[in-house]
Amino acid sequence: MRDETPDVPAPHRRSLLKYTGALGAAAAVSASLSACSSGPESTNDTGTGSGRDRTLTAVIGYGNDGSWDPTQTASAFCMAANHHIYEGLLDTDPISREPYAALATEVPKDPDSTSWTFALREGATFHDGKPVTADDVVFVFQRILDPDTQTLAKGFFASWLKEVRKIDARNVELVLKFPFPDGLSRLTLAKIMPKHVFSRPGAWDDAIKGKAIGSGPYRQRAHHPKSNTTFEAFDGYNGPRKPAFRRMNWLTIVDAAPRVAKISGSSAGAQIADNIPYANIGQLESGGMTVAGGAGMNNLFLMFNTRHKPFDDVRVRQALHYAIDTEKMVEVALKGHGKPASSFLDEANPSYRRAKTVYDHNPDKAKALLKEAGVEGLSIEILAVNVSWIVDCLPTVKASWDAIGVKTTLSPQETTAVFTKMDQKQDYQVVAAASNPNQFGLDADLIMHYNYGPGNLWMQYTRWAADPVARQLFKDMDRATREPDPAKKKAMVQDYIDVVAEQAVLYPVVHNELMTAWDPARLSGIRAQPYPGINLLTAKWA
C-alpha cells in the first residue's frame, strides 16, 4: 500500500473511528435510522423458538453506533456484523486469513498476475431480492478508488489496484498496477453493496448510520444504536457459509461488569461474549463457560504530539518508553495475558523481527536521555481512552514516569471525547489508547500503512508527517509495497519498522490477548479471534 492513507473528512473520521477496537475511536454519530423499528426489541431475546429457530444472543464489548459503511468503518461491532451481512469477491478465514471464494466462484490461480478475473456466483441476490451483478462490483470499487472520495478503504487498495472493469453482467476484471499477491486477502475489505440502493442521494449517510443490505448469509432485521442489532438468516443466500442460526441478537455492552453478568450463571442471557476481562476468566470457567484468547496486534500504544515540546525530541519519546515497567504491566494489569512490545508487530505476525530498538524497562537510561535532551521538571497529562484494560494499565505508566521525576497526571475519558479533541486539533501531550489493525488483515504492509503515511489520520494527530525522518520513512514504505520478491519485501518492511521503533512517535507498549467466552453446551465451532468482535460463520448450535 502506498503512503497515502486517506485524509478522511472529520465527520467521517468520527464515524469510522467510533468505539473501534482498531483504534480507540472518535466522536458521536447521530442515532437511529428511519428504517429502524420504533423502539428496541427485548435485549433478552435469547430463548425464542426451539431447535434451529432459537435466537443466538451475543454480547459485544464495543458500541454499535459507529459507521456501518463498509468502505469507511473501523468499528469493531460494525465490521464484525458486516462480515455476516455482506460479501466480498473473496472473503478470508477469520483466524488464518486465507482467502476463499465468496461472491466470486474461485480464487485466482495466479496471484502474481496483474489481472484477476472473477465470475460472480450464479443466483447470488441481495437481501432485497435483486440480483448481484458486475455493476454492483464496479460501483463499490469506483467509490473506493475515486480520488475525490475519501474512504478508509482507499488506503487498502489505491496503491496497487488500477481499476475494476465490467466484462459482462456476471464477470469482472481487476487490473493491478503491479503484482501484489497480498491484495487477494484484502478483497474482503471491499464488501459488495447494491448500486440500486447506495447510489441514491443520501444513501452513504444512511450506511454510516446503520443501513445494511448485502448478499451474505444474514440480513439485518433491526438496528438500535447503543442497544442492540438483530439479524435473521437470509433464505435467498446460496454461498459457501450457510447461516446456522435463524435469528441473532447482538447486544452492545461496553462496560465490563454488565457484559460479564450477561453470560454468567444458570440464567445467563447470552451464549457468547467478546472482550472478557482477565479478572473474570476463572469465574466464567468455573461456571462451565469456555474462555479462550487470541494473541495478535491488540496493543496499548502511546501517541505523542510532536509539535508540543519537548516531544519533538526523539530522546524524550524514547526516555518515556524506557521508563515504563512493562513486565509489571503484563503481570498486574494484564494478568499475564500479554507481552511487552519488541516490535511494532506482534511476535506471531509472519513479518515479525525483533526491532533494533526495544524498550526494555531501563529507568537509568530514561533519566540519561532526558538529561541529554536538557529536560527537567517535566509534567505530563496522559489523555487516555477509558477502555477497561487500558485504564488498568495506566497506573503502571504513572508510577514508572513518576519514578524518573516526571510528574504524571492520568486523564482517562470517553473514547469519543479523546478523539474529538484530536479531530479538532486541540493541543495535547500524550495519548494512550488501544489499537488492533488485525481486523483489517495480517500483512505488515497493510498494518504499517494503516498507522503511518503522509496523509494518514494518525500522522495528522501526531503532527509528524513533515519531519525529514518521516518523509524518508514513507518513501521506504512505498518501495517495500512495490517490491515483487517476497523475501526482499519482508526484509524491507522489517528495516523500516526499525525506524518506526527508534522514533517512537506512535508505538505500542504491550501487545495483549483478547478473550472470548462461550457456552460449549449450546454452541460449537467457535474460535477465539485475536481482534475485537466475533465471527459466527462457521459456528452452530451444539
Coordinates of C-alpha atoms in Angstrom, one line a residue:
M1 CA 0.0 0.0 0.0
R2 CA 1.3 3.5 -0.8
D3 CA 1.9 6.1 1.8
E4 CA -1.4 7.8 1.2
T5 CA -3.9 6.6 3.7
P6 CA -6.7 9.0 3.2
D7 CA -7.3 12.3 4.9
V8 CA -10.9 11.4 5.7
P9 CA -13.0 14.5 6.5
A10 CA -13.7 15.0 10.2
P11 CA -17.3 13.9 10.3
H12 CA -16.4 10.7 8.5
R13 CA -13.4 10.2 10.7
R14 CA -15.5 10.4 13.7
S15 CA -18.0 7.9 12.4
L16 CA -15.4 5.4 11.2
L17 CA -13.5 5.5 14.4
K18 CA -16.4 5.3 16.8
Y19 CA -15.8 2.6 19.5
T20 CA -13.4 0.8 17.3
G21 CA -11.2 -2.0 18.6
A22 CA -8.8 -1.0 15.9
L23 CA -8.1 2.4 17.4
G24 CA -9.7 3.7 20.4
A25 CA -12.2 5.8 18.5
A26 CA -13.7 9.2 18.0
A27 CA -16.9 11.3 18.3
A28 CA -20.6 10.7 18.2
V29 CA -22.7 9.6 15.3
S30 CA -26.3 10.5 15.0
A31 CA -28.7 7.9 16.4
S32 CA -31.4 5.8 14.9
L33 CA -32.4 5.3 11.3
S34 CA -35.9 5.9 10.0
A35 CA -35.6 2.4 8.6
C36 CA -35.3 1.0 12.1
S37 CA -38.2 -0.1 14.1
S38 CA -39.6 2.4 16.5
G39 CA -38.1 1.1 19.7
P40 CA -35.6 -1.6 20.9
E41 CA -36.9 -5.1 20.9
S42 CA -36.0 -7.0 24.0
T43 CA -32.3 -7.3 24.6
N44 CA -33.1 -10.5 26.5
D45 CA -34.4 -12.3 23.4
T46 CA -32.4 -15.5 24.0
G47 CA -34.9 -18.3 24.1
T48 CA -37.3 -17.6 21.3
G49 CA -38.3 -20.7 19.4
S50 CA -36.8 -24.1 19.6
G51 CA -34.2 -26.1 17.7
R52 CA -32.9 -24.3 14.7
D53 CA -35.3 -21.4 15.3
R54 CA -33.7 -20.5 18.6
T55 CA -32.2 -17.0 18.8
L56 CA -28.5 -16.7 19.4
T57 CA -27.6 -13.9 21.7
A58 CA -24.1 -12.4 21.7
V59 CA -22.6 -9.6 23.8
I60 CA -20.1 -7.3 22.1
G61 CA -17.9 -5.1 24.2
Y62 CA -17.9 -2.3 21.7
G63 CA -20.5 0.2 20.5
N64 CA -22.9 -0.5 17.6
D65 CA -23.3 3.2 16.8
G66 CA -20.1 3.6 14.7
S67 CA -20.2 3.8 11.0
W68 CA -21.7 0.8 9.2
D69 CA -20.5 1.9 5.8
P70 CA -18.1 -1.0 4.8
T71 CA -15.9 1.5 2.8
Q72 CA -15.4 3.7 5.9
T73 CA -15.8 1.7 9.1
A74 CA -13.1 0.7 11.6
S75 CA -15.8 0.0 14.3
A76 CA -15.3 -3.4 15.9
F77 CA -19.0 -4.1 16.2
C78 CA -19.9 -2.9 12.8
M79 CA -17.0 -4.7 11.0
A80 CA -17.9 -7.9 12.7
A81 CA -21.6 -7.5 11.8
N82 CA -20.8 -6.6 8.2
H83 CA -18.8 -9.8 7.7
H84 CA -22.2 -11.6 8.3
I85 CA -24.3 -9.2 6.2
Y86 CA -22.0 -8.5 3.2
E87 CA -19.7 -10.5 1.0
G88 CA -16.5 -9.6 -0.9
L89 CA -15.5 -11.2 -4.1
L90 CA -13.2 -13.1 -1.8
D91 CA -13.5 -13.3 2.0
T92 CA -11.0 -14.6 4.5
D93 CA -10.9 -17.1 7.2
P94 CA -11.2 -15.1 10.5
I95 CA -8.2 -16.9 12.0
S96 CA -5.8 -17.9 9.2
R97 CA -6.9 -15.0 7.0
E98 CA -6.6 -17.3 4.0
P99 CA -8.9 -16.1 1.1
Y100 CA -11.8 -18.2 -0.1
A101 CA -14.3 -17.6 -2.8
A102 CA -17.4 -15.7 -1.6
L103 CA -19.3 -13.8 -4.2
A104 CA -16.7 -14.9 -6.8
T105 CA -16.7 -18.6 -7.9
E106 CA -13.0 -19.1 -7.3
V107 CA -9.7 -17.6 -6.0
P108 CA -7.4 -16.6 -8.9
K109 CA -4.9 -19.3 -9.7
D110 CA -2.1 -16.8 -10.4
P111 CA -1.9 -14.3 -7.5
D112 CA 1.2 -12.7 -9.1
S113 CA -0.7 -11.7 -12.2
T114 CA -1.6 -8.1 -12.8
S115 CA -5.1 -9.1 -14.0
W116 CA -7.6 -11.0 -11.9
T117 CA -10.8 -12.1 -13.5
F118 CA -13.8 -13.1 -11.3
A119 CA -17.1 -14.7 -12.2
L120 CA -19.9 -13.9 -9.8
R121 CA -21.8 -16.8 -8.1
E122 CA -24.8 -17.7 -10.1
G123 CA -28.1 -16.9 -8.4
A124 CA -26.5 -14.5 -5.8
T125 CA -29.0 -12.0 -4.7
F126 CA -29.1 -9.1 -2.3
H127 CA -31.4 -9.1 0.8
D128 CA -34.0 -7.1 -1.1
G129 CA -34.2 -9.8 -3.7
K130 CA -32.4 -8.0 -6.5
P131 CA -29.6 -10.0 -8.3
V132 CA -25.9 -9.2 -7.7
T133 CA -24.3 -8.0 -10.9
A134 CA -21.0 -6.8 -12.2
D135 CA -22.4 -3.3 -12.0
D136 CA -22.5 -3.6 -8.2
V137 CA -18.9 -4.7 -8.0
V138 CA -17.7 -1.8 -10.2
F139 CA -19.9 0.6 -8.2
V140 CA -18.1 -0.3 -5.0
F141 CA -14.6 -0.2 -6.3
Q142 CA -15.2 3.1 -8.1
R143 CA -16.1 4.6 -4.8
I144 CA -13.0 3.2 -3.2
L145 CA -10.7 4.3 -6.0
D146 CA -12.3 7.7 -6.6
P147 CA -9.7 10.4 -6.0
D148 CA -12.4 12.8 -4.9
T149 CA -14.0 10.4 -2.4
Q150 CA -12.1 9.9 0.8
T151 CA -12.7 6.5 2.4
L152 CA -10.7 4.3 4.8
A153 CA -10.8 1.5 2.2
K154 CA -8.9 3.7 -0.3
G155 CA -5.8 3.3 1.8
F156 CA -6.1 -0.5 1.4
F157 CA -6.5 -0.5 -2.4
A158 CA -5.4 2.7 -4.2
S159 CA -1.7 2.0 -4.2
W160 CA -1.9 -1.3 -6.1
L161 CA -5.3 -1.5 -7.8
K162 CA -5.6 0.5 -11.0
E163 CA -9.2 -0.2 -12.0
V164 CA -12.1 -2.7 -12.0
R165 CA -13.8 -3.4 -15.3
K166 CA -17.1 -5.0 -16.2
I167 CA -16.7 -7.8 -18.7
D168 CA -20.4 -8.7 -18.7
A169 CA -23.2 -9.0 -16.2
R170 CA -21.5 -11.7 -14.2
N171 CA -17.8 -11.2 -14.8
V172 CA -15.4 -8.5 -13.8
E173 CA -11.6 -7.9 -14.2
L174 CA -9.4 -6.3 -11.6
V175 CA -6.4 -4.6 -13.2
L176 CA -3.4 -4.1 -10.9
K177 CA -0.6 -1.5 -11.1
F178 CA 2.0 -4.2 -10.3
P179 CA 1.9 -7.8 -9.0
F180 CA 0.5 -7.7 -5.5
P181 CA -0.5 -11.2 -4.1
D182 CA -1.4 -9.7 -0.7
G183 CA -4.3 -8.0 -2.5
L184 CA -6.3 -11.2 -2.6
S185 CA -6.9 -11.3 1.1
R186 CA -7.7 -7.5 1.1
L187 CA -10.7 -8.1 -1.2
T188 CA -12.7 -9.0 1.9
L189 CA -12.4 -5.3 2.8
A190 CA -14.3 -4.3 -0.3
K191 CA -17.8 -5.6 0.6
I192 CA -20.1 -5.6 -2.5
M193 CA -23.1 -3.3 -2.0
P194 CA -26.2 -2.9 -4.1
K195 CA -25.8 0.0 -6.5
H196 CA -29.5 0.5 -6.8
V197 CA -29.7 1.2 -3.1
F198 CA -26.5 3.1 -2.3
S199 CA -26.3 5.2 -5.4
R200 CA -29.3 7.2 -4.2
P201 CA -28.9 10.7 -2.7
G202 CA -28.1 10.5 1.0
A203 CA -27.6 6.7 0.9
W204 CA -24.0 6.8 2.1
D205 CA -25.1 8.8 5.1
D206 CA -27.7 6.1 5.8
A207 CA -25.0 3.5 5.5
I208 CA -22.9 5.3 8.1
K209 CA -25.9 5.4 10.5
G210 CA -26.7 1.7 10.2
K211 CA -28.4 0.8 6.9
A212 CA -27.0 -2.5 5.7
I213 CA -28.2 -4.5 2.7
G214 CA -25.8 -7.2 1.4
S215 CA -25.8 -10.6 -0.1
G216 CA -24.4 -12.5 2.9
P217 CA -26.0 -15.3 5.0
Y218 CA -27.6 -12.9 7.5
R219 CA -29.8 -9.9 6.8
Q220 CA -30.1 -7.0 9.3
R221 CA -33.5 -7.2 10.9
A222 CA -33.4 -4.1 13.2
H223 CA -30.8 -1.7 14.4
H224 CA -30.9 0.3 17.7
P225 CA -27.8 2.4 18.3
K226 CA -26.3 2.0 21.8
S227 CA -28.6 -1.0 22.5
N228 CA -28.6 -3.9 20.0
T229 CA -28.7 -5.1 16.4
T230 CA -30.7 -8.1 15.3
F231 CA -30.2 -10.4 12.3
E232 CA -32.1 -13.2 10.7
A233 CA -31.0 -15.9 8.3
F234 CA -31.3 -14.9 4.6
D235 CA -33.2 -17.6 2.9
G236 CA -32.0 -16.5 -0.5
Y237 CA -28.4 -17.0 0.3
N238 CA -26.6 -19.6 -1.8
G239 CA -23.0 -19.1 -0.9
P240 CA -20.4 -21.2 1.0
R241 CA -21.2 -20.1 4.6
K242 CA -24.7 -21.2 5.3
P243 CA -26.5 -19.5 8.2
A244 CA -26.7 -21.8 11.2
F245 CA -28.9 -19.5 13.3
R246 CA -32.4 -18.5 12.4
R247 CA -32.1 -15.3 14.4
M248 CA -29.2 -13.5 16.2
N249 CA -29.4 -10.7 18.7
W250 CA -26.1 -8.8 19.3
L251 CA -26.1 -6.6 22.4
T252 CA -23.7 -3.8 22.8
I253 CA -22.4 -3.6 26.4
V254 CA -19.3 -1.6 26.6
D255 CA -19.0 -1.7 30.4
A256 CA -17.2 -4.8 31.6
A257 CA -19.3 -5.8 34.7
P258 CA -22.7 -5.9 33.0
R259 CA -21.2 -7.6 30.0
V260 CA -19.8 -10.4 32.1
A261 CA -23.0 -10.6 34.1
K262 CA -25.0 -11.2 30.9
I263 CA -23.2 -14.5 30.2
S264 CA -22.8 -15.6 33.8
G265 CA -24.8 -18.1 35.9
S266 CA -27.6 -20.5 35.2
S267 CA -29.8 -17.8 33.9
A268 CA -27.3 -16.3 31.5
G269 CA -28.9 -14.2 28.9
A270 CA -26.3 -14.8 26.2
Q271 CA -24.3 -17.6 24.8
I272 CA -21.1 -15.8 23.7
A273 CA -19.3 -12.6 24.6
D274 CA -16.1 -11.0 23.5
N275 CA -13.7 -8.6 25.3
I276 CA -13.7 -10.6 28.5
P277 CA -11.7 -9.0 31.4
Y278 CA -8.9 -11.1 32.6
A279 CA -10.1 -11.0 36.2
N280 CA -13.3 -12.8 35.2
I281 CA -11.8 -15.7 33.4
G282 CA -11.7 -18.1 36.4
Q283 CA -15.3 -17.2 37.4
L284 CA -16.6 -17.9 33.9
E285 CA -14.7 -21.1 33.6
S286 CA -15.9 -22.4 36.9
G287 CA -19.4 -21.7 35.7
G288 CA -18.9 -24.0 32.7
M289 CA -18.0 -21.4 30.1
T290 CA -15.1 -21.9 27.7
V291 CA -12.8 -18.9 27.7
A292 CA -10.1 -18.6 25.0
G293 CA -7.7 -15.9 23.9
G294 CA -6.4 -14.7 20.7
A295 CA -2.9 -13.1 20.7
G296 CA -2.2 -10.6 17.9
M297 CA -1.8 -6.9 17.3
N298 CA -4.1 -5.7 20.0
N299 CA -2.0 -3.2 21.9
L300 CA -1.7 -0.2 24.2
F301 CA 0.1 2.5 22.3
L302 CA 1.4 5.9 23.2
M303 CA 1.0 8.7 20.7
F304 CA 3.0 11.9 21.1
N305 CA 2.2 15.4 19.9
T306 CA 5.5 16.2 18.2
R307 CA 4.6 19.9 17.9
H308 CA 4.3 20.2 21.7
K309 CA 7.8 20.5 23.2
P310 CA 9.7 18.5 24.3
F311 CA 8.0 15.7 22.5
D312 CA 9.6 16.8 19.2
D313 CA 12.8 15.4 20.6
V314 CA 13.2 11.7 19.9
R315 CA 15.2 11.3 23.1
V316 CA 12.3 12.4 25.2
R317 CA 9.9 10.0 23.5
Q318 CA 12.4 7.1 23.9
A319 CA 13.0 8.0 27.6
L320 CA 9.3 7.8 28.4
H321 CA 9.1 4.3 26.7
Y322 CA 12.3 3.0 28.5
A323 CA 10.8 4.2 31.8
I324 CA 7.7 2.0 31.7
D325 CA 7.9 -1.2 33.7
T326 CA 6.2 -3.3 31.0
E327 CA 6.8 -6.6 32.8
K328 CA 4.9 -5.3 35.8
M329 CA 2.1 -4.0 33.5
V330 CA 1.7 -7.5 32.0
E331 CA 1.7 -9.2 35.4
V332 CA -0.6 -6.8 37.3
A333 CA -2.9 -5.2 34.7
L334 CA -3.0 -8.0 32.1
K335 CA -2.8 -11.0 34.5
G336 CA -0.1 -12.5 32.3
H337 CA -2.1 -12.3 29.1
G338 CA 0.3 -10.1 27.1
K339 CA 3.9 -9.3 26.2
P340 CA 6.0 -6.2 26.2
A341 CA 6.3 -4.9 22.6
S342 CA 9.5 -5.9 20.9
S343 CA 8.5 -4.5 17.5
F344 CA 5.5 -2.6 16.1
L345 CA 4.3 -6.0 15.0
D346 CA 3.3 -8.8 17.5
E347 CA 5.5 -11.8 17.6
A348 CA 3.1 -14.0 15.8
N349 CA 3.0 -11.9 12.7
P350 CA 4.6 -13.5 9.7
S351 CA 6.8 -10.4 9.1
Y352 CA 7.9 -10.1 12.8
R353 CA 11.5 -9.4 13.6
R354 CA 12.8 -8.1 16.9
A355 CA 13.3 -4.4 16.4
K356 CA 16.8 -2.9 16.8
T357 CA 15.4 -0.6 19.5
V358 CA 13.4 -2.4 22.2
Y359 CA 12.2 -0.5 25.2
D360 CA 13.0 -2.9 28.0
H361 CA 12.5 -1.3 31.4
N362 CA 15.6 0.9 32.0
P363 CA 14.9 3.9 34.2
D364 CA 18.6 4.8 34.4
K365 CA 18.7 5.1 30.6
A366 CA 15.4 7.0 30.6
K367 CA 16.9 9.6 33.1
A368 CA 20.1 9.9 31.0
L369 CA 18.1 10.6 27.8
L370 CA 16.1 13.3 29.5
K371 CA 19.2 14.9 30.8
E372 CA 20.9 14.7 27.4
A373 CA 17.8 16.4 25.9
G374 CA 18.1 19.1 28.6
V375 CA 14.6 18.3 30.0
E376 CA 14.0 18.9 33.7
G377 CA 10.8 19.2 35.8
L378 CA 8.6 17.7 33.1
S379 CA 4.9 17.4 33.8
I380 CA 2.7 15.3 31.6
E381 CA -1.0 14.7 31.4
I382 CA -1.8 11.4 29.7
L383 CA -5.0 11.8 27.7
A384 CA -6.4 8.2 27.7
V385 CA -9.4 6.3 26.4
N386 CA -11.4 4.7 29.2
V387 CA -11.4 1.2 27.7
S388 CA -11.3 -1.0 30.8
W389 CA -8.0 -2.8 30.2
I390 CA -6.3 0.4 29.2
V391 CA -7.4 2.0 32.5
D392 CA -5.9 -1.0 34.3
C393 CA -2.6 -0.3 32.6
L394 CA -2.4 3.4 33.3
P395 CA -1.3 3.3 37.0
T396 CA 1.9 1.4 35.9
V397 CA 2.7 4.1 33.4
K398 CA 2.2 6.8 36.0
A399 CA 4.3 5.0 38.6
S400 CA 7.0 4.5 36.1
W401 CA 7.2 8.1 34.9
D402 CA 6.9 9.4 38.5
A403 CA 9.9 7.3 39.4
I404 CA 12.1 9.1 36.9
G405 CA 11.0 12.5 38.1
V406 CA 8.2 13.1 35.5
K407 CA 5.1 14.4 37.3
T408 CA 2.3 12.4 35.7
T409 CA -1.4 13.0 35.7
L410 CA -3.9 10.5 34.3
S411 CA -6.9 11.8 32.4
P412 CA -9.0 8.8 31.1
Q413 CA -12.0 10.0 29.2
E414 CA -14.7 8.6 27.0
T415 CA -13.1 7.5 23.7
T416 CA -15.4 9.8 21.8
A417 CA -14.1 12.8 23.8
V418 CA -10.5 11.9 23.3
F419 CA -10.7 11.7 19.5
T420 CA -13.0 14.7 19.2
K421 CA -10.1 16.6 20.6
M422 CA -7.8 15.0 18.1
D423 CA -10.2 15.9 15.2
Q424 CA -10.5 19.5 16.5
K425 CA -6.6 19.7 16.5
Q426 CA -6.6 20.6 20.2
D427 CA -3.3 20.7 22.0
Y428 CA -2.3 17.6 23.9
Q429 CA 0.9 15.9 25.1
V430 CA 0.5 12.2 25.1
V431 CA -2.4 9.9 24.2
A432 CA -2.7 6.3 25.5
A433 CA -5.2 4.2 23.6
A434 CA -5.9 0.8 22.1
S435 CA -5.3 -0.4 18.6
N436 CA -5.7 -3.5 16.6
P437 CA -5.3 -3.3 12.8
N438 CA -5.5 -7.1 12.6
Q439 CA -9.2 -6.7 12.0
F440 CA -8.2 -5.5 8.5
G441 CA -5.7 -8.2 7.9
L442 CA -2.3 -9.7 8.8
D443 CA 0.0 -8.4 6.2
A444 CA 2.6 -6.0 7.6
D445 CA 2.2 -3.6 4.6
L446 CA -1.4 -3.0 5.4
I447 CA -0.8 -2.7 9.2
M448 CA 2.0 -0.2 8.8
H449 CA 0.3 2.0 6.3
Y450 CA -2.8 2.0 8.4
N451 CA -0.7 3.8 11.1
Y452 CA 1.9 5.7 9.1
G453 CA 1.8 7.8 5.9
P454 CA 1.9 11.5 4.9
G455 CA -1.9 11.8 4.6
N456 CA -2.5 9.3 7.3
L457 CA -5.1 10.1 10.0
W458 CA -2.7 9.1 12.8
M459 CA 0.2 11.1 11.4
Q460 CA -2.1 14.1 11.4
Y461 CA -2.8 13.5 15.1
T462 CA 1.0 13.3 15.8
R463 CA 1.9 16.3 13.6
W464 CA 5.0 14.4 12.5
A465 CA 4.5 13.8 8.7
A466 CA 6.6 16.8 7.6
D467 CA 9.6 15.6 9.6
P468 CA 12.6 14.7 7.4
V469 CA 12.8 11.2 9.0
A470 CA 9.1 10.7 8.4
R471 CA 9.4 11.7 4.7
Q472 CA 12.2 9.2 4.1
L473 CA 10.2 6.5 6.0
F474 CA 7.2 7.0 3.8
K475 CA 9.4 6.6 0.7
D476 CA 10.9 3.4 2.1
M477 CA 7.4 2.1 2.8
D478 CA 6.3 2.8 -0.7
R479 CA 9.3 1.0 -2.2
A480 CA 8.6 -2.0 0.0
T481 CA 5.0 -2.2 -1.2
R482 CA 6.2 -2.4 -4.8
E483 CA 8.9 -5.0 -4.2
P484 CA 7.9 -8.2 -6.1
D485 CA 10.3 -10.5 -4.3
P486 CA 8.6 -11.7 -1.0
A487 CA 11.9 -12.2 0.9
K488 CA 13.2 -8.8 -0.1
K489 CA 9.9 -7.2 0.7
K490 CA 9.8 -8.7 4.2
A491 CA 13.3 -7.5 4.9
M492 CA 12.5 -4.0 3.7
V493 CA 9.4 -3.9 5.9
Q494 CA 11.5 -5.1 8.9
D495 CA 14.1 -2.4 8.2
Y496 CA 11.6 0.4 8.1
I497 CA 9.9 -0.9 11.3
D498 CA 13.3 -0.4 13.0
V499 CA 12.9 3.3 12.1
V500 CA 9.4 3.4 13.5
A501 CA 10.7 1.8 16.7
E502 CA 13.5 4.2 17.1
Q503 CA 11.3 7.3 16.5
A504 CA 8.6 6.1 18.9
V505 CA 6.0 8.7 17.6
L506 CA 3.1 6.2 17.7
Y507 CA 4.3 3.0 19.2
P508 CA 2.9 0.0 21.2
V509 CA 3.9 -0.5 24.8
V510 CA 2.4 -4.0 25.2
H511 CA 0.6 -6.5 23.0
N512 CA -2.2 -8.4 24.7
E513 CA -4.7 -11.2 24.2
L514 CA -8.3 -10.7 23.6
M515 CA -10.6 -13.1 25.4
T516 CA -13.8 -14.6 24.2
A517 CA -16.2 -16.7 26.3
W518 CA -19.0 -19.0 25.2
D519 CA -21.2 -21.8 26.4
P520 CA -19.9 -25.0 24.9
A521 CA -23.1 -26.8 25.9
R522 CA -25.0 -24.6 23.5
L523 CA -22.5 -23.5 20.8
S524 CA -19.9 -25.3 18.7
G525 CA -17.5 -24.2 16.0
I526 CA -16.4 -21.1 17.9
R527 CA -12.9 -19.9 17.5
A528 CA -11.4 -17.0 19.6
Q529 CA -10.0 -14.4 17.3
P530 CA -7.1 -12.0 18.0
Y531 CA -9.1 -8.9 17.2
P532 CA -12.3 -7.4 18.5
G533 CA -15.7 -8.8 17.7
I534 CA -16.9 -12.3 16.8
N535 CA -17.3 -14.4 13.7
L536 CA -20.1 -16.9 13.6
L537 CA -20.0 -18.0 10.0
T538 CA -18.7 -21.5 10.9
A539 CA -20.5 -21.8 14.3
K540 CA -23.6 -23.8 15.0
W541 CA -25.8 -25.0 17.8
A542 CA -24.2 -27.7 19.9

